[in-house]
PDB file of C-alpha atoms and ligand atoms in Angstrom:
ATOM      1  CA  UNK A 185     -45.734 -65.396  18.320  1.00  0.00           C
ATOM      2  CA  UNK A 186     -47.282 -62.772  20.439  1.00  0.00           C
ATOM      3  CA  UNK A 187     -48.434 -58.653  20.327  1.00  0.00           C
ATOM      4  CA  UNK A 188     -49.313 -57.040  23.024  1.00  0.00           C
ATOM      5  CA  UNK A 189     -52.822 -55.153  23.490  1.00  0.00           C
ATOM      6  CA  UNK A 190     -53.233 -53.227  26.510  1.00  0.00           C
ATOM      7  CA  UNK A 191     -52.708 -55.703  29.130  1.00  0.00           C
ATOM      8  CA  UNK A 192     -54.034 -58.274  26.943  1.00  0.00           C
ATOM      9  CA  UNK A 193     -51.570 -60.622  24.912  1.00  0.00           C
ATOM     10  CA  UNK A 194     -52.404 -61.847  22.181  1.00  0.00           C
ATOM     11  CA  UNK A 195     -50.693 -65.473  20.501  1.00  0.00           C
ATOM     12  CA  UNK A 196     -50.940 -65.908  17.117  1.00  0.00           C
ATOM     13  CA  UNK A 197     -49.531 -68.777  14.682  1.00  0.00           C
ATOM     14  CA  UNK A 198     -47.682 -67.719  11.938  1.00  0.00           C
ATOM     15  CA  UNK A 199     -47.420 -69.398   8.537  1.00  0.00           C
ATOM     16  CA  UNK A 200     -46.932 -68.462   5.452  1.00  0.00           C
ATOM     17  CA  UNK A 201     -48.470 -68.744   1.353  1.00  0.00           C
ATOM     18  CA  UNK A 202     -47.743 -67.723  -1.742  1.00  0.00           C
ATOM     19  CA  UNK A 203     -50.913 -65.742  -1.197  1.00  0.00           C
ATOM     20  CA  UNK A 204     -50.656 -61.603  -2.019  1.00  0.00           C
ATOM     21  CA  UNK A 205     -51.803 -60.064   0.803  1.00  0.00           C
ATOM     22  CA  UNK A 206     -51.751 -60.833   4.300  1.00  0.00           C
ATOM     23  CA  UNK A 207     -54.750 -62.831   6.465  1.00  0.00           C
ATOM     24  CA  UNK A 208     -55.957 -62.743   9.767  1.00  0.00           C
ATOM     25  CA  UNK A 209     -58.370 -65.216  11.133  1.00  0.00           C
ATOM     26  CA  UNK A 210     -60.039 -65.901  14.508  1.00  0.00           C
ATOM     27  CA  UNK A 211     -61.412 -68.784  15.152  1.00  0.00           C
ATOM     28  CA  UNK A 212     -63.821 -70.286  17.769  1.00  0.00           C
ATOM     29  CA  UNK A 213     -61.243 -72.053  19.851  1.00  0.00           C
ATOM     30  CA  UNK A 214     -59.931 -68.192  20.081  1.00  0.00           C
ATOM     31  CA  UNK A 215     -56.829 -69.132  18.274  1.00  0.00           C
ATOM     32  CA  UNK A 216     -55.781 -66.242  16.352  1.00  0.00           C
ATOM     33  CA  UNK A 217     -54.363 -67.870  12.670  1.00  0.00           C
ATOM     34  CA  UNK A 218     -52.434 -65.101  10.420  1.00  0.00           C
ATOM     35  CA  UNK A 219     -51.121 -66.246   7.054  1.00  0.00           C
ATOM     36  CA  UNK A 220     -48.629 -64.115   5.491  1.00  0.00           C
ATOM     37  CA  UNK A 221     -47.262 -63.704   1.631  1.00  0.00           C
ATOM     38  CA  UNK A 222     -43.660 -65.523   2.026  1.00  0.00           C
ATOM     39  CA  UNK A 223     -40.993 -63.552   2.639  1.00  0.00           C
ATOM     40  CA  UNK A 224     -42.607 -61.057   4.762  1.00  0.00           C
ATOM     41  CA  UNK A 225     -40.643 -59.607   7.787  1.00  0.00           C
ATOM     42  CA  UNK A 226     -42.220 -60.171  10.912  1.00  0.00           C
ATOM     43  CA  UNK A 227     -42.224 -56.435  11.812  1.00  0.00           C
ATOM     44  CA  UNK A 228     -44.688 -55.934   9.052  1.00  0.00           C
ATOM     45  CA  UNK A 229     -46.986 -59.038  10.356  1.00  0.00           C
ATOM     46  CA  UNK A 230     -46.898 -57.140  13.856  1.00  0.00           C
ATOM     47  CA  UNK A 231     -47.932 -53.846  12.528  1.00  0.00           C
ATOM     48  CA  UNK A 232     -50.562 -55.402  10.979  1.00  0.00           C
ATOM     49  CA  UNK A 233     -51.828 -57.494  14.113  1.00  0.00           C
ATOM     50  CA  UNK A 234     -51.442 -53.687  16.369  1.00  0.00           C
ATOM     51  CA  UNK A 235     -53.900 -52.838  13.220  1.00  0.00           C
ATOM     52  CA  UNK A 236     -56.670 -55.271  13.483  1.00  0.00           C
ATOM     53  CA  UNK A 237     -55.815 -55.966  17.555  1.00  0.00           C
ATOM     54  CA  UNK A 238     -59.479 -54.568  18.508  1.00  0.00           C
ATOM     55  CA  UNK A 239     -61.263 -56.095  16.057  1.00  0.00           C
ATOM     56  CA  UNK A 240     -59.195 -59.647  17.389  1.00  0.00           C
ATOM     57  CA  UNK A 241     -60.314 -59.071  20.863  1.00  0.00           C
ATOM     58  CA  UNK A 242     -63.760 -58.372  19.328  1.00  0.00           C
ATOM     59  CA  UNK A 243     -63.990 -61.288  17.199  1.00  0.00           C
ATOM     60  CA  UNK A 244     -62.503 -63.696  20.201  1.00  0.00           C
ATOM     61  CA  UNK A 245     -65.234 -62.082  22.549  1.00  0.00           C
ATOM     62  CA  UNK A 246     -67.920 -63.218  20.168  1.00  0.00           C
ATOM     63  CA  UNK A 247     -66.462 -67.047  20.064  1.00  0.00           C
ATOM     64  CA  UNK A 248     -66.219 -67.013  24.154  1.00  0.00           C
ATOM     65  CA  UNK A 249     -69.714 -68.549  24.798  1.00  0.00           C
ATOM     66  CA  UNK A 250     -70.086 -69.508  21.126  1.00  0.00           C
ATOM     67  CA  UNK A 251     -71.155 -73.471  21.275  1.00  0.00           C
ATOM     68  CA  UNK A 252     -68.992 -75.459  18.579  1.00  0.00           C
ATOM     69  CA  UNK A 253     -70.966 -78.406  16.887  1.00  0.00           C
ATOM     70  CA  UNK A 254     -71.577 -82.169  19.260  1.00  0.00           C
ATOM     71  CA  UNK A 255     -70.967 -85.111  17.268  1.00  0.00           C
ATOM     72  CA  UNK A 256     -73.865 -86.436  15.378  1.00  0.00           C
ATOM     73  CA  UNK A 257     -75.074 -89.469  17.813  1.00  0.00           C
ATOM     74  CA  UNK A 258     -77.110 -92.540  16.103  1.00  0.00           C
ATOM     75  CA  UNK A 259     -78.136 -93.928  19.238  1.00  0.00           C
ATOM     76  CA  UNK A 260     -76.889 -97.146  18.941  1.00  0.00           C
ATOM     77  CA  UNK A 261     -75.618 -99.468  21.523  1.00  0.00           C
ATOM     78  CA  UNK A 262     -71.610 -99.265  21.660  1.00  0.00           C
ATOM     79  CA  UNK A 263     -71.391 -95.693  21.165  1.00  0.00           C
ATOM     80  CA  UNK A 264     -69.856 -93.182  23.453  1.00  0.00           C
ATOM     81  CA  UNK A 265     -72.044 -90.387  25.045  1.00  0.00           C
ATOM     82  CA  UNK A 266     -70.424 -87.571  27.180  1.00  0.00           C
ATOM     83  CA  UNK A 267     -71.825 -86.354  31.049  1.00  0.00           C
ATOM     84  CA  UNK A 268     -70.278 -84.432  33.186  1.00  0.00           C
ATOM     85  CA  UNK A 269     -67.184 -84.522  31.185  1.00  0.00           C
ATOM     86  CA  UNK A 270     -66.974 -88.751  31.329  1.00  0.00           C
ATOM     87  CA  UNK A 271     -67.124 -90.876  28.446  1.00  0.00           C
ATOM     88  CA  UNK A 272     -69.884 -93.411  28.654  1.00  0.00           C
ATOM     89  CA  UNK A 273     -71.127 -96.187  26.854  1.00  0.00           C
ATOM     90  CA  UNK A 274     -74.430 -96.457  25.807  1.00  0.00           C
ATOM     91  CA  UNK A 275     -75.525-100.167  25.892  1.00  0.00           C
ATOM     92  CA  UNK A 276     -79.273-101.447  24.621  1.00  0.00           C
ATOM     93  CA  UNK A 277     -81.213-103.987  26.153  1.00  0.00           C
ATOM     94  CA  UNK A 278     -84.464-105.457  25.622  1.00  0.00           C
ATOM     95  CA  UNK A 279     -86.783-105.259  27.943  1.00  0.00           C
ATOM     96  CA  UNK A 280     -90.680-104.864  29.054  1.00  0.00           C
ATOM     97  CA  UNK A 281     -90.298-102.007  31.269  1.00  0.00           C
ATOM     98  CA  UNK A 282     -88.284 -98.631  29.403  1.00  0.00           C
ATOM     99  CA  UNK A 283     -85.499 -97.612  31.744  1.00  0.00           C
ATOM    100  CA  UNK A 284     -82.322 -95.486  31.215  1.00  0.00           C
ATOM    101  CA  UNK A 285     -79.732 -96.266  34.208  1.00  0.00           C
ATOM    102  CA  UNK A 286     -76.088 -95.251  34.412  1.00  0.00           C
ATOM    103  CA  UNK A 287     -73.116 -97.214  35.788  1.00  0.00           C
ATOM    104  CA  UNK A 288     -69.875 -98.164  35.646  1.00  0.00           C
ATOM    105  CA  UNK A 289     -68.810 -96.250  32.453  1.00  0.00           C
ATOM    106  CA  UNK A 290     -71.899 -97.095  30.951  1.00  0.00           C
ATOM    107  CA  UNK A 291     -75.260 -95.398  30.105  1.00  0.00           C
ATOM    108  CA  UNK A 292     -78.189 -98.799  30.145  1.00  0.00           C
ATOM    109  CA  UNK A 293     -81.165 -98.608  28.199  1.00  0.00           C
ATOM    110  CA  UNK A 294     -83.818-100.818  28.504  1.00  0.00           C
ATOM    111  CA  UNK A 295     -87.071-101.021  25.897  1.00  0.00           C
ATOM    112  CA  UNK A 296     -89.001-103.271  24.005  1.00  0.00           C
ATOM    113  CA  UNK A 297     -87.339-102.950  21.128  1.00  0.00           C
ATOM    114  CA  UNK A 298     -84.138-102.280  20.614  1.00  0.00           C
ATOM    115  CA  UNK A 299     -83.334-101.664  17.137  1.00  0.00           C
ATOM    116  CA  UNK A 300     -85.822 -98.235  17.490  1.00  0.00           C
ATOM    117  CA  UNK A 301     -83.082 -95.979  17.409  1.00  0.00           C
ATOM    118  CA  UNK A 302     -85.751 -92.797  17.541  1.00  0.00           C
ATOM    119  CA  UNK A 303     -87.253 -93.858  21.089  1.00  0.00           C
ATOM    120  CA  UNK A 304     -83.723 -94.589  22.610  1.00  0.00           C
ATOM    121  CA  UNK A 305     -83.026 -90.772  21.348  1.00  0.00           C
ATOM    122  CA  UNK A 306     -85.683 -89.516  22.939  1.00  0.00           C
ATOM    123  CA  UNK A 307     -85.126 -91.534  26.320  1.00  0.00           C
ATOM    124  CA  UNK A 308     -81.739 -90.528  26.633  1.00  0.00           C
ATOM    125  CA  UNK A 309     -82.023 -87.392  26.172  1.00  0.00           C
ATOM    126  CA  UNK A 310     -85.013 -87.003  28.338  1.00  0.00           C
ATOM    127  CA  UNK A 311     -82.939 -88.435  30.927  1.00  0.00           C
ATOM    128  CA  UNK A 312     -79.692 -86.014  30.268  1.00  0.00           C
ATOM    129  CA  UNK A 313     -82.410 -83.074  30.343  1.00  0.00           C
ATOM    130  CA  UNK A 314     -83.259 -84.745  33.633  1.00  0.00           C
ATOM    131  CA  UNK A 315     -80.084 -84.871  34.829  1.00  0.00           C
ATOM    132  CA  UNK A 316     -79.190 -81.262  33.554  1.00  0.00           C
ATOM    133  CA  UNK A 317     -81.778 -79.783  35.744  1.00  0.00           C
ATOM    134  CA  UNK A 318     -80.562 -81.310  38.984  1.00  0.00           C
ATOM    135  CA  UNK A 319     -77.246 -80.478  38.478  1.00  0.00           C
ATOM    136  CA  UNK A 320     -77.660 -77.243  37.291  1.00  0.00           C
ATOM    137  CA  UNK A 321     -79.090 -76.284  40.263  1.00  0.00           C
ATOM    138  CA  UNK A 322     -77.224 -77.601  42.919  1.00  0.00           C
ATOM    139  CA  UNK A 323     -74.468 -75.404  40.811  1.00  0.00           C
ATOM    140  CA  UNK A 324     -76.404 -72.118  40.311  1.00  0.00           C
ATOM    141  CA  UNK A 325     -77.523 -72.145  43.874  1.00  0.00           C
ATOM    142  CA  UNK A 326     -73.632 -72.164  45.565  1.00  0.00           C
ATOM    143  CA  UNK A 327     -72.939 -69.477  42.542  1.00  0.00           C
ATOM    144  CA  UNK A 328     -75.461 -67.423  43.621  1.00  0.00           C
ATOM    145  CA  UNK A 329     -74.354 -66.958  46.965  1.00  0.00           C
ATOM    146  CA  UNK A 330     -70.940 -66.324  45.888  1.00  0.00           C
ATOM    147  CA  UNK A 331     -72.693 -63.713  43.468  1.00  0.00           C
ATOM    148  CA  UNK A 332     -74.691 -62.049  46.167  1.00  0.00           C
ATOM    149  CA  UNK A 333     -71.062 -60.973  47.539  1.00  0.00           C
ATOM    150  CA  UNK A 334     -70.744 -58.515  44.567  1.00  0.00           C
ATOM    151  CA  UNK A 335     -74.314 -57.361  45.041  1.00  0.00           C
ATOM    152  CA  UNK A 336     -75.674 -60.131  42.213  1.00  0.00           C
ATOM    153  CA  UNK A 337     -79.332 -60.851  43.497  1.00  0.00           C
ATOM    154  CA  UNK A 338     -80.577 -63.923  43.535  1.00  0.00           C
ATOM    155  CA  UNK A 339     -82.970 -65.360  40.614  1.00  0.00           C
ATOM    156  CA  UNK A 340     -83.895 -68.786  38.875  1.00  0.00           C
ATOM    157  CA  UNK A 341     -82.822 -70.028  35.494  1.00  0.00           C
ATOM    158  CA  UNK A 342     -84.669 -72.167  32.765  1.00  0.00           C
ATOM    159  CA  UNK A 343     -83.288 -74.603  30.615  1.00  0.00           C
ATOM    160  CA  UNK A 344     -83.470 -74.086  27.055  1.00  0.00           C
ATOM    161  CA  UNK A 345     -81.685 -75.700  23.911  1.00  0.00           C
ATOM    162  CA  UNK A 346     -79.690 -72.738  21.861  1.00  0.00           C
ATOM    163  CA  UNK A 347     -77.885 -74.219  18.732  1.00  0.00           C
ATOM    164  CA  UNK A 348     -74.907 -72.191  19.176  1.00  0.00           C
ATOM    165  CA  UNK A 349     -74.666 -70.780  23.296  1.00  0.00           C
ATOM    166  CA  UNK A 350     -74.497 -72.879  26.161  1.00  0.00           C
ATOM    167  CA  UNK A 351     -75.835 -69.793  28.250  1.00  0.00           C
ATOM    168  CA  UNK A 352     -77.456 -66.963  27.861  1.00  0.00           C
ATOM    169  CA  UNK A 353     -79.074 -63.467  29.958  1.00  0.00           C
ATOM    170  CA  UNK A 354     -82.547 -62.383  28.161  1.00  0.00           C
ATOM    171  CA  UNK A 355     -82.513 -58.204  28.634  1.00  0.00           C
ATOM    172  CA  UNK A 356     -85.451 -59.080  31.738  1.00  0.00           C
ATOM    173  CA  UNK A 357     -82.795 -60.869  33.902  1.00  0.00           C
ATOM    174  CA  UNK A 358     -83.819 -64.566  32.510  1.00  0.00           C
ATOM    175  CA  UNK A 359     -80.935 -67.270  32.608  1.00  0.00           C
ATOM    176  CA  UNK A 360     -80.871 -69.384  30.162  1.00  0.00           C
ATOM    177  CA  UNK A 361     -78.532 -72.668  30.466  1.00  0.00           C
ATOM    178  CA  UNK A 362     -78.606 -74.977  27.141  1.00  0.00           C
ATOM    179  CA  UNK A 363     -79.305 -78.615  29.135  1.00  0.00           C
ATOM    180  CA  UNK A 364     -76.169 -79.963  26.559  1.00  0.00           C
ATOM    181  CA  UNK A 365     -74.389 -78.552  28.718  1.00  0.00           C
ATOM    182  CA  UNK A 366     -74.235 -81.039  30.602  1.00  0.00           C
ATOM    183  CA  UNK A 367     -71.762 -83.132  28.929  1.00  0.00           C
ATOM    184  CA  UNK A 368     -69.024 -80.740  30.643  1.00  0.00           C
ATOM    185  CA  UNK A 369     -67.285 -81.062  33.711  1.00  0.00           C
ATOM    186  CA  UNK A 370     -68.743 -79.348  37.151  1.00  0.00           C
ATOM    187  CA  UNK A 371     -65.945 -76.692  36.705  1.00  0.00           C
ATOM    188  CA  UNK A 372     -67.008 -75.357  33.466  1.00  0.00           C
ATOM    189  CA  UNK A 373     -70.971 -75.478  34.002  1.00  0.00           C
ATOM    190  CA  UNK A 374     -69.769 -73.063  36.840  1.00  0.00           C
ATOM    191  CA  UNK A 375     -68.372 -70.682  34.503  1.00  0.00           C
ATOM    192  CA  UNK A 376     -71.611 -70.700  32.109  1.00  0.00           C
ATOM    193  CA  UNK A 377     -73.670 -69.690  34.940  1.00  0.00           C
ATOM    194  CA  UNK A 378     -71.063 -67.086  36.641  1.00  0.00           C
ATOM    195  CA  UNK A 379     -70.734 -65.795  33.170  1.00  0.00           C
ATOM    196  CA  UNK A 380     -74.504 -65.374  32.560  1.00  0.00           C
ATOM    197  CA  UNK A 381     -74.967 -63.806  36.302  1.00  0.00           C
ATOM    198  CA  UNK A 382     -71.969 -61.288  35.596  1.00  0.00           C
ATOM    199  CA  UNK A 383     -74.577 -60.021  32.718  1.00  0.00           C
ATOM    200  CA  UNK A 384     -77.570 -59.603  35.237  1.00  0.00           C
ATOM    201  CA  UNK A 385     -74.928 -56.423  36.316  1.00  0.00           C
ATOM    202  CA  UNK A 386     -73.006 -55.822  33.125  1.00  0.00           C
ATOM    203  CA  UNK A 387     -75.099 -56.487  29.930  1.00  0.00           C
ATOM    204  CA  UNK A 388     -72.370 -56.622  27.757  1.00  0.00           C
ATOM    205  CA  UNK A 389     -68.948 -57.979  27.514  1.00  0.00           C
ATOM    206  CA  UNK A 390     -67.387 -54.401  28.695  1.00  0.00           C
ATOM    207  CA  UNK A 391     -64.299 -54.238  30.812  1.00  0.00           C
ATOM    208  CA  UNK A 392     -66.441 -53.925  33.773  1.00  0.00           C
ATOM    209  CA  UNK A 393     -67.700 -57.511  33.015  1.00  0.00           C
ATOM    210  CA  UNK A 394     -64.513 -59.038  33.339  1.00  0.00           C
ATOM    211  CA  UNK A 395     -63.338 -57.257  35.957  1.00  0.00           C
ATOM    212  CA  UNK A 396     -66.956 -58.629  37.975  1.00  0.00           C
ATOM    213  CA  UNK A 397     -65.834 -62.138  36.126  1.00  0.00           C
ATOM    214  CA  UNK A 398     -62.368 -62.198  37.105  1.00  0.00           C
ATOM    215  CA  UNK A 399     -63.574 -61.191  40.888  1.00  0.00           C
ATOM    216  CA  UNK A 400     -65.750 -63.691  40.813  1.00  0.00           C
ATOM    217  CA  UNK A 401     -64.103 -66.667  39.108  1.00  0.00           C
ATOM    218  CA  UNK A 402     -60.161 -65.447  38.981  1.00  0.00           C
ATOM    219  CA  UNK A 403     -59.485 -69.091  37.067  1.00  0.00           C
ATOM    220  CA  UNK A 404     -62.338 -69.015  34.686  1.00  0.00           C
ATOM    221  CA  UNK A 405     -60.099 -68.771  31.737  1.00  0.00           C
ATOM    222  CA  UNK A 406     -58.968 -72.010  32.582  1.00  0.00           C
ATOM    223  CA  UNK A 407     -62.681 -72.823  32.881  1.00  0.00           C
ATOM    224  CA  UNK A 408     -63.639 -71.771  29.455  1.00  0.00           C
ATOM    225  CA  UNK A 409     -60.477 -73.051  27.832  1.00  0.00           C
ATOM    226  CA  UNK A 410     -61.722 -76.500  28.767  1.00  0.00           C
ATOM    227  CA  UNK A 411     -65.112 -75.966  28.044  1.00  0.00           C
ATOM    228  CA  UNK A 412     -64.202 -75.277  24.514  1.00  0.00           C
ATOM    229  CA  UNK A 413     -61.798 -78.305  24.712  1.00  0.00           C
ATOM    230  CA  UNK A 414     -64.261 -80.733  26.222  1.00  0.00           C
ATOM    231  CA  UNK A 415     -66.727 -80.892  22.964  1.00  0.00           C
ATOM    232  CA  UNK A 416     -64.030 -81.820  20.525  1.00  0.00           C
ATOM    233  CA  UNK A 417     -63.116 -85.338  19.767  1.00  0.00           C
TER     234      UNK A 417
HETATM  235 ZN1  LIG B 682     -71.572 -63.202  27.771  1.00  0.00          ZN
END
């Protein structure tokens, strides 16, 4: 089911409990959940979701950039490790000389001993941090230009780990990209830095944001719908 808001629609899923009153709830994936007291007539559930529509669109704006939880990893040969939105295999070896190599589907450690699960942590994700930087550039350099277009001027960005934002704009014009990020495709790491140089123009997610976003990036719902996919198993 759908309301209208604006120009902005907004799906819900229905179901319904022998609950008393009527719940709303928005959750990360933006999915808008409403459980109802049985037997109520879907004109009341609509008057209730024209009710509570801004504070939807509110709650759904928070979730946008929100970061929902990796897997756990053990670092343990066998087990699957995401880049660039690939599965790979991580496989141990033993070996004099430490080394982290990737090919063919598969992420290659090599150390002197393989059962120390706390060094091949730290190696891999050394190497992903590595990796994030390289990448990250290459993409925040071709955004930039395209961001110049809309009078966006040109800056640098800094890696940092955030436990729940894969990007963010300090209030002194400071990107910050979360290195996990690289585990996404190329298309969404695009939108995390558009995104974060919209807000070196618009500070806040006000409908002169999107409009910059959408003129910008016209497909980076698309974007952020997979980003929010890509993270869960
Ligand atoms: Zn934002």
């Amino acid at each position: 089911m759908s309301i209208q808001f604006g120009r902005k629609r907004i799906d819900f899923q229905l179901s319904y409990s022998n609950r008393k009153t009527l719940s709303i709830d928005v959750h990360p994936d933006l999915s808008v959940v409403v459980t109802a007291p049985t037997n109520t007539e879907d004109v009341a559930v609509e008057q209730k979701m024209h009710k509570r529509a801004s504070w939807i669109v509110q709650q759904q704006r928070f979730f946008e950039n929100y970061l929902p939880t990796i897997p756990v990893r053990r670092y343990v040969s066998g087990e699957s490790h995401r880049y660039l939105g690939r599965q790979y295999r991580l496989r141990v070896h033993k070996g004099a000389q430490e080394s982290v190599q990737m090919a063919r589907g598969q992420i290659n450690v090599c150390l002197s001993d393989p059962s120390n699960n706390a060094r091949i942590r730290v190696m891999v994700t050394q190497w992903f941090r590595q990796r994030a930087k390289v990448i990250f550039q290459e993409l925040f350099d071709a955004m930039v230009l395209k961001a110049e277009r809309s009078g966006i001027s040109a800056c640098t960005f800094e890696l940092r780990r955030m436990r729940n934002r894969w990007g963010s704009c300090t209030s002194d014009g400071q990107i910050l990209l979360n290195p996990d990020l690289v585990i996404a495709p190329k298309m969404c790491i695009e939108y995390v830095i558009v995104h974060e140089l919209c807000h070196l123009k618009e500070h806040n997610h006000s409908p002169g944001f999107y409009r910059l976003l959408q003129s910008l990036m016209p497909d980076w719902e698309q974007r952020r719908e997979r980003l929010n996919g890509c993270v869960v198993e």
